[in-house]
CSV table of C-alpha atoms in Angstrom, one decimal:
chain,number,residue,atom,x,y,z
A,14,MET,CA,-47.3,-46.0,-28.1
A,15,ASP,CA,-47.2,-45.1,-24.3
A,16,CYS,CA,-50.3,-45.2,-22.2
A,17,PRO,CA,-51.4,-41.6,-21.4
A,18,LYS,CA,-52.1,-42.5,-17.8
A,19,CYS,CA,-49.5,-44.8,-16.5
A,20,GLY,CA,-47.1,-44.3,-19.4
A,21,LYS,CA,-46.2,-47.8,-20.1
A,22,LYS,CA,-45.9,-49.3,-23.6
A,23,ILE,CA,-49.1,-50.6,-25.2
A,24,GLY,CA,-50.1,-51.5,-28.8
A,25,ASP,CA,-50.8,-48.7,-31.3
A,26,ASN,CA,-54.4,-50.3,-32.0
A,27,ASP,CA,-55.1,-51.0,-28.4
A,28,ASN,CA,-58.4,-49.5,-27.1
A,29,VAL,CA,-57.7,-50.3,-23.5
A,30,CYS,CA,-54.5,-50.2,-21.4
A,31,SER,CA,-53.7,-53.7,-20.3
A,32,ASN,CA,-51.7,-52.3,-17.4
A,33,CYS,CA,-54.0,-49.5,-15.8
A,34,GLY,CA,-57.2,-50.1,-17.6
A,35,VAL,CA,-57.8,-46.8,-19.0
A,36,VAL,CA,-60.0,-46.8,-22.2
A,37,ILE,CA,-58.3,-45.4,-25.3
A,38,LYS,CA,-61.0,-44.7,-28.0
A,39,GLU,CA,-60.8,-42.5,-31.0
A,40,GLY,CA,-63.5,-39.7,-31.5
A,41,GLY,CA,-65.2,-39.7,-27.8
A,42,GLU,CA,-64.7,-38.2,-24.5
A,43,ASN,CA,-62.1,-40.9,-23.7
A,44,THR,CA,-60.1,-39.6,-26.6
A,45,LYS,CA,-60.2,-36.1,-25.0
A,46,LEU,CA,-59.3,-37.5,-21.6
A,47,SER,CA,-56.4,-39.4,-22.9
A,48,THR,CA,-55.1,-36.5,-25.0
A,49,LYS,CA,-55.5,-34.3,-21.8
A,50,LEU,CA,-53.5,-36.9,-19.5
A,51,PHE,CA,-50.9,-37.3,-22.3
A,52,ASN,CA,-50.4,-33.7,-22.6
A,53,LYS,CA,-50.3,-33.1,-18.8
A,54,LYS,CA,-47.7,-36.0,-18.5
A,55,ASN,CA,-45.5,-34.7,-21.2
A,56,LYS,CA,-45.7,-31.1,-20.6
A,57,LYS,CA,-42.1,-29.5,-20.0
A,58,LYS,CA,-41.9,-27.8,-16.6
A,59,ASN,CA,-39.0,-25.8,-14.9
A,60,PRO,CA,-37.3,-28.2,-12.4
A,61,LEU,CA,-36.3,-25.3,-10.2
A,62,GLU,CA,-40.2,-24.5,-9.8
A,63,THR,CA,-41.6,-27.9,-9.4
A,64,SER,CA,-38.9,-30.0,-7.5
A,65,THR,CA,-38.3,-29.7,-3.7
A,66,LEU,CA,-34.6,-29.2,-4.6
A,67,GLY,CA,-35.4,-26.4,-7.0
A,68,LYS,CA,-37.3,-24.6,-4.3
A,69,THR,CA,-34.6,-25.0,-1.9
A,70,GLU,CA,-32.0,-23.5,-4.3
A,71,LYS,CA,-34.1,-20.5,-5.0
A,72,LEU,CA,-34.6,-20.0,-1.2
A,73,ARG,CA,-30.9,-20.4,-0.7
A,74,SER,CA,-30.3,-18.0,-3.6
A,75,LYS,CA,-32.5,-15.2,-2.0
A,76,PHE,CA,-31.0,-16.0,1.4
A,77,GLY,CA,-27.5,-15.7,0.0
A,78,MET,CA,-28.1,-12.4,-1.8
A,79,LYS,CA,-29.5,-11.0,1.3
A,80,HIS,CA,-26.6,-12.0,3.4
A,81,LEU,CA,-24.2,-10.9,0.6
A,82,LYS,CA,-25.8,-7.3,0.7
A,83,ILE,CA,-25.4,-7.2,4.5
A,84,LEU,CA,-21.8,-8.3,4.1
A,85,LEU,CA,-21.1,-5.6,1.6
A,86,ALA,CA,-22.6,-3.0,3.7
A,87,ILE,CA,-20.5,-4.1,6.9
A,88,ILE,CA,-17.4,-3.8,4.5
A,89,ALA,CA,-18.4,-0.3,3.3
A,90,VAL,CA,-18.9,0.9,6.9
A,91,ALA,CA,-15.8,-0.6,8.0
A,92,LEU,CA,-13.7,1.2,5.2
A,93,VAL,CA,-15.3,4.5,6.0
A,94,VAL,CA,-14.3,4.1,9.6
A,95,LEU,CA,-10.8,3.2,8.7
A,96,LEU,CA,-10.7,6.1,6.5
A,97,ILE,CA,-11.8,8.5,9.1
A,98,ILE,CA,-9.5,7.0,11.8
A,99,THR,CA,-6.5,7.4,9.3
A,100,LEU,CA,-7.5,11.0,8.6
A,101,ILE,CA,-7.7,11.8,12.4
A,102,VAL,CA,-4.2,10.1,12.9
A,103,SER,CA,-2.8,12.0,10.0
A,104,ILE,CA,-4.2,15.4,11.2
A,105,ALA,CA,-3.0,14.6,14.7
A,106,SER,CA,0.4,13.6,13.8
A,107,GLY,CA,0.8,16.6,11.4
A,108,LYS,CA,-0.4,19.2,14.0
A,109,GLY,CA,3.1,19.2,15.7
A,110,LYS,CA,4.9,19.6,12.5
A,111,LYS,CA,2.8,22.4,11.2
A,112,LEU,CA,3.1,24.2,14.5
A,113,ALA,CA,6.9,23.9,14.4
A,114,ARG,CA,6.9,25.4,11.0
A,115,ASN,CA,4.6,28.2,11.8
A,116,THR,CA,6.7,29.0,15.0
A,117,ALA,CA,9.9,29.0,13.1
A,118,GLU,CA,8.7,32.0,11.0
A,119,TYR,CA,9.0,34.0,14.1
A,120,ILE,CA,12.8,33.2,14.9
A,121,GLY,CA,14.5,36.3,15.9
A,122,THR,CA,11.4,37.8,17.6
A,123,THR,CA,10.2,37.4,21.0
A,124,VAL,CA,8.2,34.5,22.3
A,125,ALA,CA,5.5,37.0,23.3
A,126,VAL,CA,5.3,38.2,19.7
A,127,ALA,CA,5.0,34.6,18.4
A,128,GLU,CA,2.2,33.8,20.8
A,129,THR,CA,0.2,37.0,19.9
A,130,LYS,CA,0.5,36.4,16.3
A,131,MET,CA,-0.4,32.6,16.6
A,132,ASP,CA,-3.0,33.1,19.2
A,133,MET,CA,-1.6,30.6,21.6
A,134,HIS,CA,0.5,30.1,24.8
A,135,PHE,CA,3.7,28.1,25.2
A,136,SER,CA,4.5,26.5,28.5
A,137,ASP,CA,8.0,27.0,30.2
A,138,LYS,CA,8.0,23.3,31.4
A,139,SER,CA,6.8,20.0,30.0
A,140,ALA,CA,4.1,18.0,31.7
A,141,TYR,CA,6.4,15.0,31.4
A,142,SER,CA,9.5,14.7,33.6
A,143,GLY,CA,11.3,12.6,31.1
A,144,LEU,CA,11.2,15.4,28.4
A,145,ASN,CA,12.3,18.0,31.1
A,146,ARG,CA,15.3,15.7,31.9
A,147,ALA,CA,16.2,14.6,28.3
A,148,LEU,CA,16.2,17.9,26.2
A,149,GLU,CA,17.2,21.5,26.9
A,150,PHE,CA,14.5,24.1,26.0
A,151,ASN,CA,12.8,27.3,27.3
A,152,TYR,CA,9.3,26.9,26.0
A,153,VAL,CA,7.2,23.9,25.0
A,154,GLU,CA,4.0,22.9,23.4
A,155,GLU,CA,3.1,19.2,23.4
A,156,SER,CA,0.6,16.5,22.6
A,157,GLU,CA,-2.0,15.6,25.2
A,158,ASP,CA,-1.4,11.8,24.4
A,159,SER,CA,1.6,10.2,25.5
A,160,VAL,CA,3.9,7.2,24.6
A,161,LYS,CA,6.4,5.2,26.4
A,162,VAL,CA,9.9,5.1,24.9
A,163,ASP,CA,12.3,2.6,26.6
A,164,GLY,CA,10.2,2.7,29.6
A,165,VAL,CA,10.1,6.5,29.9
A,166,THR,CA,6.9,8.5,29.2
A,167,TYR,CA,6.9,11.3,26.7
A,168,PRO,CA,4.2,13.2,24.8
A,169,GLU,CA,3.5,11.8,21.4
A,170,TRP,CA,5.1,15.0,20.0
A,171,ALA,CA,6.6,18.1,21.2
A,172,VAL,CA,7.6,21.4,20.0
A,173,LEU,CA,10.5,23.0,21.8
A,174,ILE,CA,11.7,26.5,21.6
A,175,THR,CA,15.2,28.0,22.8
A,176,THR,CA,15.6,31.6,23.3
A,177,ASP,CA,18.1,34.1,24.2
A,178,LYS,CA,18.3,36.3,27.3
A,179,LYS,CA,15.9,38.8,25.6
A,180,GLN,CA,13.4,36.0,25.1
A,181,LYS,CA,14.0,36.1,21.4
A,182,ILE,CA,13.5,32.8,19.7
A,183,GLN,CA,16.8,31.1,18.4
A,184,SER,CA,15.6,27.7,17.5
A,185,VAL,CA,12.4,25.6,17.2
A,186,LYS,CA,12.6,21.8,17.4
A,187,TYR,CA,9.9,19.2,16.5
A,188,CYS,CA,10.2,15.9,18.2
A,189,ASP,CA,8.2,12.8,17.2
A,190,PHE,CA,8.5,10.4,20.2
A,191,LYS,CA,5.7,8.1,18.7
A,192,LEU,CA,8.3,7.2,16.0
A,193,LEU,CA,10.9,6.3,18.6
A,194,LYS,CA,8.5,4.0,20.5
A,195,LYS,CA,8.4,1.5,17.7
A,196,ASN,CA,12.1,1.0,18.3
A,197,ILE,CA,14.4,3.0,20.4
A,198,LYS,CA,17.2,2.1,18.2
A,199,GLY,CA,15.4,3.5,15.2
A,200,VAL,CA,14.8,2.1,11.7
A,201,GLU,CA,16.5,-1.0,10.6
A,202,CYS,CA,18.6,-0.4,7.5
A,203,ASP,CA,20.7,-2.7,5.4
A,204,LYS,CA,23.9,-0.6,5.8
A,205,LEU,CA,25.3,2.9,6.8
A,206,ILE,CA,23.7,5.6,5.0
A,207,ASN,CA,26.2,7.4,2.8
A,208,LEU,CA,25.5,10.8,1.5
A,209,ASP,CA,28.8,11.8,0.1
A,210,ARG,CA,27.6,11.5,-3.5
A,211,PHE,CA,25.5,14.5,-2.9
A,212,ASP,CA,27.0,18.0,-3.7
A,213,LYS,CA,26.0,21.1,-1.9
A,214,GLY,CA,22.8,22.7,-3.3
A,215,VAL,CA,21.2,19.3,-4.2
A,216,SER,CA,17.4,19.6,-3.6
A,217,PHE,CA,15.8,18.3,-0.5
A,218,ASP,CA,13.7,15.6,-2.4
A,219,LYS,CA,16.8,13.8,-3.9
A,220,VAL,CA,18.5,13.6,-0.5
A,221,GLU,CA,15.2,12.5,1.3
A,222,ASP,CA,14.7,9.8,-1.2
A,223,ALA,CA,18.2,8.4,-0.7
A,224,ILE,CA,17.8,8.3,3.2
A,225,ASP,CA,14.2,6.8,2.7
A,226,ILE,CA,13.3,6.9,6.5
A,227,ASP,CA,11.5,9.5,8.6
A,228,PRO,CA,13.2,12.1,10.8
A,229,TYR,CA,12.3,11.9,14.6
A,230,SER,CA,13.2,15.4,14.9
A,231,ILE,CA,13.5,18.6,12.9
A,232,THR,CA,15.2,21.7,14.1
A,233,TYR,CA,14.7,25.3,12.6
A,234,SER,CA,17.2,27.9,13.2
A,235,LEU,CA,18.0,31.2,11.3
A,236,ASP,CA,18.5,29.9,7.6
A,237,LEU,CA,19.1,26.4,8.7
A,238,VAL,CA,16.9,23.3,8.9
A,239,THR,CA,18.2,19.8,10.4
A,240,TYR,CA,16.7,16.7,10.0
A,241,ARG,CA,17.7,13.9,12.6
A,242,TYR,CA,17.4,10.3,11.9
A,243,ARG,CA,17.9,7.3,14.0
A,244,TYR,CA,18.5,3.8,12.5
A,245,TRP,CA,20.6,0.7,12.9
A,246,TYR,CA,22.2,-1.9,10.8
A,247,ASP,CA,24.1,-5.2,11.2
A,248,SER,CA,27.9,-4.4,11.1
A,249,ASP,CA,30.5,-6.6,9.7
A,250,THR,CA,31.3,-8.2,13.0
A,251,GLY,CA,27.5,-9.2,13.4
A,252,ASP,CA,26.8,-6.5,16.1
A,253,GLU,CA,23.9,-4.1,15.7
A,254,GLN,CA,25.4,-0.7,15.0
A,255,GLN,CA,23.0,2.3,15.9
A,256,VAL,CA,23.6,5.5,14.2
A,257,ILE,CA,22.3,9.2,14.5
A,258,LEU,CA,22.2,10.9,11.2
A,259,ASP,CA,21.8,14.7,11.0
A,260,VAL,CA,21.2,16.2,7.6
A,261,SER,CA,21.0,20.0,7.1
A,262,PHE,CA,19.5,22.4,4.6
A,263,ASP,CA,19.4,26.1,3.9
A,264,GLY,CA,16.3,28.2,3.8
A,265,ASP,CA,15.6,27.2,0.3
A,266,ASN,CA,15.8,23.4,1.1
A,267,LYS,CA,19.0,23.0,-0.6
A,268,PHE,CA,21.5,20.4,0.9
A,269,LEU,CA,24.3,21.8,2.9
A,270,TYR,CA,26.0,18.9,4.7
A,271,TYR,CA,25.5,15.7,7.0
A,272,THR,CA,27.1,14.0,10.0
A,273,SER,CA,26.7,10.5,11.1
A,274,THR,CA,27.3,9.6,14.7
A,275,LEU,CA,27.8,6.0,15.7
A,276,VAL,CA,26.0,5.2,19.1
A,277,TYR,CA,27.9,2.7,21.4
A,278,PRO,CA,26.5,1.0,24.5
A,279,GLU,CA,27.3,2.9,27.7
A,280,ASN,CA,27.6,2.0,31.3
A,281,LEU,CA,28.2,-1.7,30.8
């Protein structure tokens, strides 16, 4: 048997431990003491509660959970902020397109009528000299924020109106200069975009899916909407070929025709 005090081996009939001297005697107080010591020694305990290592692990666990909650809270806040920023950018970029569509409803009427109906005022000149030089228009509404395209400053977007001599609106053009800021050459494509397979009257969605890039301008005129795209691809000679693609639809968004204009370097 084991000594209830020191735990070393002793004889089954020994009354006294030869190692520590504790008295082991049946029927008396010593027996109660030995039993108490034995039970105390052999009592199973949770190592996480009794050992220094266990206490440390508990503290680490508690500490880790606290920081995990803080980290999750930070991530949640960051996602909310990102969502808000995305919504703001989306609303801001969509403002110009919406304005162009609304203004196009007044094609054939005077600018004054459109301004009254829409409760706004168009300017006869852009705040950006680059836009005044680059495009022809009679009236303009533009973004307050600007971008630089090939070293020239433009508004992020602009809605340009052309009129006849009686100030009646002939066309409304939406321009997205922010899109051109990414690359003045436009979007990189694998090859020349060919729309010959589409018959007249095909839906806008099918043609748009085939093009698969965003237009940098949309022009509304009487019963006609023209989307202009700018892209480039590597030609067979290894040169970068730039292309301006114009795709026109009728008032019901049915495909009419398209033209591709190859852009070559000038003033070399």
